[in-house]
Amino acid sequence: MEKTFLMVKPDGVQRGLIGEIVSRFEKKGFQLVGAKLMTISKELAEQHYGEHKERPFFGDLVEFITSGPVFAMVWQGENVIHTARQMMGSTNPKDAVQGTIRGDFGLTVGKNIIHGSDSTESAEREISLFFKDAELEEYSKLINSWIY
Ligand code: DAT
Ligand code: MG
């Protein structure tokens, strides 16, 4: 089953949005297979956002993502990578459709509440950056027979 890496950023944690965000993915039918509250080191932040290292906002991005605890998660389900990105909304909350997480809760691109992997490759890379295999649970839920 497909897996993705999702993370409530420091602004989302401070604003008390962990429960709301987890709830949206649970209600959609996705299954949580790993989660932890953690503070990201500068090294991990630079690896995680490595694709943006030449961008002018890179320094601010690393500073922001390491500024307080994040809630890191692995979710699984059919098409979870693509669907989670849709549920998050556009990178800049000003362009994000109402009903999406960024559309409902964010105002600025620098504080856009949630991260989600954007491809199969980045999902695999990000999951292994943040989680050991032993931190991920494999379990079945009876309700899955009412979702699939
Ligand atoms: P996403 O988080 O939607 O995958 P991204 O990978 O392009 O977006 O960028 C990573 C993060 O960097 C994004 O969530 C917020 C920040 N960011 C992106 N573009 C920015 C910009 N023009 N100014 C400031 N921060 C930006
Ligand atoms: Mg991205």
PDB file of C-alpha atoms and ligand atoms in Angstrom:
ATOM      1  CA  MET A   1       0.000   0.000   0.000  1.00  0.00           C
ATOM      2  CA  GLU A   2       1.254   3.482  -0.892  1.00  0.00           C
ATOM      3  CA  LYS A   3       2.761   5.574   1.909  1.00  0.00           C
ATOM      4  CA  THR A   4       3.518   9.280   2.288  1.00  0.00           C
ATOM      5  CA  PHE A   5       5.317  11.529   4.730  1.00  0.00           C
ATOM      6  CA  LEU A   6       3.237  14.339   6.226  1.00  0.00           C
ATOM      7  CA  MET A   7       4.307  16.826   8.860  1.00  0.00           C
ATOM      8  CA  VAL A   8       2.488  19.470  10.868  1.00  0.00           C
ATOM      9  CA  LYS A   9       5.008  22.341  10.827  1.00  0.00           C
ATOM     10  CA  PRO A  10       5.931  24.387  13.941  1.00  0.00           C
ATOM     11  CA  ASP A  11       3.178  26.952  13.200  1.00  0.00           C
ATOM     12  CA  GLY A  12       0.538  24.217  12.999  1.00  0.00           C
ATOM     13  CA  VAL A  13       1.714  22.696  16.283  1.00  0.00           C
ATOM     14  CA  GLN A  14       1.699  26.092  18.033  1.00  0.00           C
ATOM     15  CA  ARG A  15      -1.776  26.849  16.704  1.00  0.00           C
ATOM     16  CA  GLY A  16      -3.209  23.601  18.030  1.00  0.00           C
ATOM     17  CA  LEU A  17      -3.945  22.115  14.619  1.00  0.00           C
ATOM     18  CA  ILE A  18      -2.450  18.608  15.111  1.00  0.00           C
ATOM     19  CA  GLY A  19      -5.800  17.061  16.029  1.00  0.00           C
ATOM     20  CA  GLU A  20      -7.706  18.815  13.236  1.00  0.00           C
ATOM     21  CA  ILE A  21      -5.162  17.714  10.642  1.00  0.00           C
ATOM     22  CA  VAL A  22      -4.920  14.104  11.858  1.00  0.00           C
ATOM     23  CA  SER A  23      -8.705  13.980  11.917  1.00  0.00           C
ATOM     24  CA  ARG A  24      -9.026  15.044   8.273  1.00  0.00           C
ATOM     25  CA  PHE A  25      -6.747  12.260   7.056  1.00  0.00           C
ATOM     26  CA  GLU A  26      -8.424   9.682   9.320  1.00  0.00           C
ATOM     27  CA  LYS A  27     -11.894  10.661   8.110  1.00  0.00           C
ATOM     28  CA  LYS A  28     -10.765  10.487   4.492  1.00  0.00           C
ATOM     29  CA  GLY A  29      -9.980   6.795   5.080  1.00  0.00           C
ATOM     30  CA  PHE A  30      -6.204   6.888   5.292  1.00  0.00           C
ATOM     31  CA  GLN A  31      -4.362   4.901   7.947  1.00  0.00           C
ATOM     32  CA  LEU A  32      -1.718   6.312  10.303  1.00  0.00           C
ATOM     33  CA  VAL A  33       1.302   3.997  10.454  1.00  0.00           C
ATOM     34  CA  GLY A  34       3.840   6.189  12.277  1.00  0.00           C
ATOM     35  CA  ALA A  35       3.934   9.491  14.174  1.00  0.00           C
ATOM     36  CA  LYS A  36       6.122  11.498  16.518  1.00  0.00           C
ATOM     37  CA  LEU A  37       6.475  14.972  17.993  1.00  0.00           C
ATOM     38  CA  MET A  38      10.063  16.063  17.440  1.00  0.00           C
ATOM     39  CA  THR A  39      12.336  19.054  16.951  1.00  0.00           C
ATOM     40  CA  ILE A  40      14.186  18.942  13.632  1.00  0.00           C
ATOM     41  CA  SER A  41      17.967  19.535  13.712  1.00  0.00           C
ATOM     42  CA  LYS A  42      19.564  21.989  11.281  1.00  0.00           C
ATOM     43  CA  GLU A  43      21.249  19.035   9.522  1.00  0.00           C
ATOM     44  CA  LEU A  44      17.975  17.148   9.040  1.00  0.00           C
ATOM     45  CA  ALA A  45      16.217  20.325   7.857  1.00  0.00           C
ATOM     46  CA  GLU A  46      18.928  20.974   5.252  1.00  0.00           C
ATOM     47  CA  GLN A  47      18.673  17.372   4.005  1.00  0.00           C
ATOM     48  CA  HIS A  48      14.888  17.366   3.975  1.00  0.00           C
ATOM     49  CA  TYR A  49      14.703  20.637   2.014  1.00  0.00           C
ATOM     50  CA  GLY A  50      17.889  19.931  -0.013  1.00  0.00           C
ATOM     51  CA  GLU A  51      16.092  20.529  -3.329  1.00  0.00           C
ATOM     52  CA  HIS A  52      15.599  24.188  -2.299  1.00  0.00           C
ATOM     53  CA  LYS A  53      19.143  24.954  -1.143  1.00  0.00           C
ATOM     54  CA  GLU A  54      19.793  27.487  -3.911  1.00  0.00           C
ATOM     55  CA  ARG A  55      16.516  29.340  -3.356  1.00  0.00           C
ATOM     56  CA  PRO A  56      16.588  32.763  -1.647  1.00  0.00           C
ATOM     57  CA  PHE A  57      14.189  31.590   1.066  1.00  0.00           C
ATOM     58  CA  PHE A  58      16.252  28.513   2.038  1.00  0.00           C
ATOM     59  CA  GLY A  59      17.804  30.069   5.178  1.00  0.00           C
ATOM     60  CA  ASP A  60      14.452  31.297   6.487  1.00  0.00           C
ATOM     61  CA  LEU A  61      12.856  27.931   5.680  1.00  0.00           C
ATOM     62  CA  VAL A  62      15.469  25.997   7.671  1.00  0.00           C
ATOM     63  CA  GLU A  63      15.213  28.470  10.548  1.00  0.00           C
ATOM     64  CA  PHE A  64      11.426  28.192  10.606  1.00  0.00           C
ATOM     65  CA  ILE A  65      11.198  24.401  10.394  1.00  0.00           C
ATOM     66  CA  THR A  66      13.712  24.023  13.268  1.00  0.00           C
ATOM     67  CA  SER A  67      12.066  26.745  15.416  1.00  0.00           C
ATOM     68  CA  GLY A  68       9.856  24.407  17.451  1.00  0.00           C
ATOM     69  CA  PRO A  69       8.417  20.909  17.494  1.00  0.00           C
ATOM     70  CA  VAL A  70       6.816  19.412  14.417  1.00  0.00           C
ATOM     71  CA  PHE A  71       4.432  16.452  14.270  1.00  0.00           C
ATOM     72  CA  ALA A  72       5.924  13.984  11.770  1.00  0.00           C
ATOM     73  CA  MET A  73       3.654  11.283  10.360  1.00  0.00           C
ATOM     74  CA  VAL A  74       3.527   8.435   7.871  1.00  0.00           C
ATOM     75  CA  TRP A  75       0.115   7.719   6.340  1.00  0.00           C
ATOM     76  CA  GLN A  76      -0.877   4.928   3.990  1.00  0.00           C
ATOM     77  CA  GLY A  77      -3.703   4.279   1.555  1.00  0.00           C
ATOM     78  CA  GLU A  78      -4.622   4.230  -2.085  1.00  0.00           C
ATOM     79  CA  ASN A  79      -3.166   7.292  -3.894  1.00  0.00           C
ATOM     80  CA  VAL A  80      -2.260   8.831  -0.540  1.00  0.00           C
ATOM     81  CA  ILE A  81       0.649  10.898  -1.964  1.00  0.00           C
ATOM     82  CA  HIS A  82      -1.488  12.738  -4.519  1.00  0.00           C
ATOM     83  CA  THR A  83      -4.645  12.946  -2.416  1.00  0.00           C
ATOM     84  CA  ALA A  84      -2.801  14.288   0.637  1.00  0.00           C
ATOM     85  CA  ARG A  85      -1.289  17.042  -1.539  1.00  0.00           C
ATOM     86  CA  GLN A  86      -4.796  17.938  -2.726  1.00  0.00           C
ATOM     87  CA  MET A  87      -6.080  17.989   0.857  1.00  0.00           C
ATOM     88  CA  MET A  88      -3.170  20.295   1.827  1.00  0.00           C
ATOM     89  CA  GLY A  89      -3.847  22.813  -0.951  1.00  0.00           C
ATOM     90  CA  SER A  90      -1.441  25.056  -2.891  1.00  0.00           C
ATOM     91  CA  THR A  91       1.963  25.923  -1.403  1.00  0.00           C
ATOM     92  CA  ASN A  92       0.930  29.565  -0.972  1.00  0.00           C
ATOM     93  CA  PRO A  93      -2.185  29.683   1.237  1.00  0.00           C
ATOM     94  CA  LYS A  94      -3.407  32.757  -0.648  1.00  0.00           C
ATOM     95  CA  ASP A  95      -3.916  30.506  -3.674  1.00  0.00           C
ATOM     96  CA  ALA A  96      -5.150  27.469  -1.739  1.00  0.00           C
ATOM     97  CA  VAL A  97      -8.785  26.551  -2.254  1.00  0.00           C
ATOM     98  CA  GLN A  98     -11.110  26.831   0.749  1.00  0.00           C
ATOM     99  CA  GLY A  99     -11.674  23.404   2.230  1.00  0.00           C
ATOM    100  CA  THR A 100      -7.999  22.519   1.987  1.00  0.00           C
ATOM    101  CA  ILE A 101      -5.769  22.670   5.063  1.00  0.00           C
ATOM    102  CA  ARG A 102      -3.715  25.627   3.803  1.00  0.00           C
ATOM    103  CA  GLY A 103      -6.823  27.290   2.396  1.00  0.00           C
ATOM    104  CA  ASP A 104      -8.681  27.015   5.682  1.00  0.00           C
ATOM    105  CA  PHE A 105      -5.895  27.807   8.162  1.00  0.00           C
ATOM    106  CA  GLY A 106      -3.040  29.673   6.443  1.00  0.00           C
ATOM    107  CA  LEU A 107      -2.351  33.204   5.170  1.00  0.00           C
ATOM    108  CA  THR A 108       1.310  33.264   4.106  1.00  0.00           C
ATOM    109  CA  VAL A 109       3.711  30.956   2.243  1.00  0.00           C
ATOM    110  CA  GLY A 110       6.285  31.141   5.037  1.00  0.00           C
ATOM    111  CA  LYS A 111       3.804  29.686   7.536  1.00  0.00           C
ATOM    112  CA  ASN A 112       1.776  27.190   5.549  1.00  0.00           C
ATOM    113  CA  ILE A 113       1.124  24.688   8.353  1.00  0.00           C
ATOM    114  CA  ILE A 114       1.810  21.337   6.701  1.00  0.00           C
ATOM    115  CA  HIS A 115       4.368  19.474   4.615  1.00  0.00           C
ATOM    116  CA  GLY A 116       3.575  16.524   2.362  1.00  0.00           C
ATOM    117  CA  SER A 117       5.729  14.470  -0.010  1.00  0.00           C
ATOM    118  CA  ASP A 118       5.172  15.379  -3.660  1.00  0.00           C
ATOM    119  CA  SER A 119       6.122  12.086  -5.417  1.00  0.00           C
ATOM    120  CA  THR A 120       6.827   8.407  -4.847  1.00  0.00           C
ATOM    121  CA  GLU A 121      10.566   9.149  -4.744  1.00  0.00           C
ATOM    122  CA  SER A 122      10.272  12.002  -2.243  1.00  0.00           C
ATOM    123  CA  ALA A 123       7.880   9.954  -0.077  1.00  0.00           C
ATOM    124  CA  GLU A 124      10.415   7.114   0.175  1.00  0.00           C
ATOM    125  CA  ARG A 125      13.266   9.529   0.782  1.00  0.00           C
ATOM    126  CA  GLU A 126      11.430  11.571   3.432  1.00  0.00           C
ATOM    127  CA  ILE A 127       9.994   8.556   5.275  1.00  0.00           C
ATOM    128  CA  SER A 128      13.481   7.068   5.637  1.00  0.00           C
ATOM    129  CA  LEU A 129      14.929  10.446   6.702  1.00  0.00           C
ATOM    130  CA  PHE A 130      12.445  10.786   9.560  1.00  0.00           C
ATOM    131  CA  PHE A 131      11.542   7.221  10.591  1.00  0.00           C
ATOM    132  CA  LYS A 132      13.324   3.946  11.265  1.00  0.00           C
ATOM    133  CA  ASP A 133      11.568   0.858   9.898  1.00  0.00           C
ATOM    134  CA  ALA A 134      10.818  -0.248  13.476  1.00  0.00           C
ATOM    135  CA  GLU A 135       8.899   2.991  14.089  1.00  0.00           C
ATOM    136  CA  LEU A 136       6.347   2.130  11.409  1.00  0.00           C
ATOM    137  CA  GLU A 137       3.439  -0.159  12.283  1.00  0.00           C
ATOM    138  CA  GLU A 138       1.896  -2.734  10.009  1.00  0.00           C
ATOM    139  CA  TYR A 139      -1.654  -3.462  11.067  1.00  0.00           C
ATOM    140  CA  SER A 140      -5.017  -4.104   9.489  1.00  0.00           C
ATOM    141  CA  LYS A 141      -8.236  -2.264  10.296  1.00  0.00           C
ATOM    142  CA  LEU A 142     -11.605  -3.960   9.859  1.00  0.00           C
ATOM    143  CA  ILE A 143     -13.090  -0.712   8.588  1.00  0.00           C
ATOM    144  CA  ASN A 144     -10.848  -0.925   5.516  1.00  0.00           C
ATOM    145  CA  SER A 145     -13.339  -3.381   4.044  1.00  0.00           C
ATOM    146  CA  TRP A 146     -15.852  -0.454   4.035  1.00  0.00           C
ATOM    147  CA  ILE A 147     -13.356   1.878   2.330  1.00  0.00           C
ATOM    148  CA  TYR A 148     -11.880  -0.420  -0.322  1.00  0.00           C
TER     149      TYR A 148
HETATM  150  P1  DAT B   1       5.407  22.470  -0.821  1.00  0.00           P
HETATM  151  O1  DAT B   1       5.599  22.627   0.673  1.00  0.00           O
HETATM  152  O2  DAT B   1       3.989  22.782  -1.236  1.00  0.00           O
HETATM  153  O3  DAT B   1       5.892  21.133  -1.336  1.00  0.00           O
HETATM  154  P2  DAT B   1       7.803  23.614  -1.995  1.00  0.00           P
HETATM  155  O4  DAT B   1       8.402  22.242  -1.900  1.00  0.00           O
HETATM  156  O5  DAT B   1       7.867  24.325  -3.295  1.00  0.00           O
HETATM  157  O6  DAT B   1       6.285  23.593  -1.528  1.00  0.00           O
HETATM  158  O7  DAT B   1       8.493  24.557  -0.921  1.00  0.00           O
HETATM  159  C1  DAT B   1       8.807  24.061   0.366  1.00  0.00           C
HETATM  160  C2  DAT B   1       8.460  25.121   1.385  1.00  0.00           C
HETATM  161  O8  DAT B   1       9.285  26.281   1.188  1.00  0.00           O
HETATM  162  C3  DAT B   1       7.034  25.636   1.307  1.00  0.00           C
HETATM  163  O9  DAT B   1       6.119  24.807   1.987  1.00  0.00           O
HETATM  164  C4  DAT B   1       7.155  26.990   1.916  1.00  0.00           C
HETATM  165  C5  DAT B   1       8.536  27.440   1.498  1.00  0.00           C
HETATM  166  N1  DAT B   1       8.473  28.278   0.283  1.00  0.00           N
HETATM  167  C6  DAT B   1       8.225  27.858  -0.975  1.00  0.00           C
HETATM  168  N2  DAT B   1       8.235  28.875  -1.840  1.00  0.00           N
HETATM  169  C7  DAT B   1       8.510  29.990  -1.108  1.00  0.00           C
HETATM  170  C8  DAT B   1       8.659  31.371  -1.390  1.00  0.00           C
HETATM  171  N3  DAT B   1       8.528  31.847  -2.639  1.00  0.00           N
HETATM  172  N4  DAT B   1       8.929  32.217  -0.357  1.00  0.00           N
HETATM  173  C9  DAT B   1       9.063  31.750   0.904  1.00  0.00           C
HETATM  174  N5  DAT B   1       8.938  30.459   1.256  1.00  0.00           N
HETATM  175  C10 DAT B   1       8.669  29.594   0.263  1.00  0.00           C
HETATM  176 MG    MG B   2       7.765  20.341  -1.565  1.00  0.00          MG
END
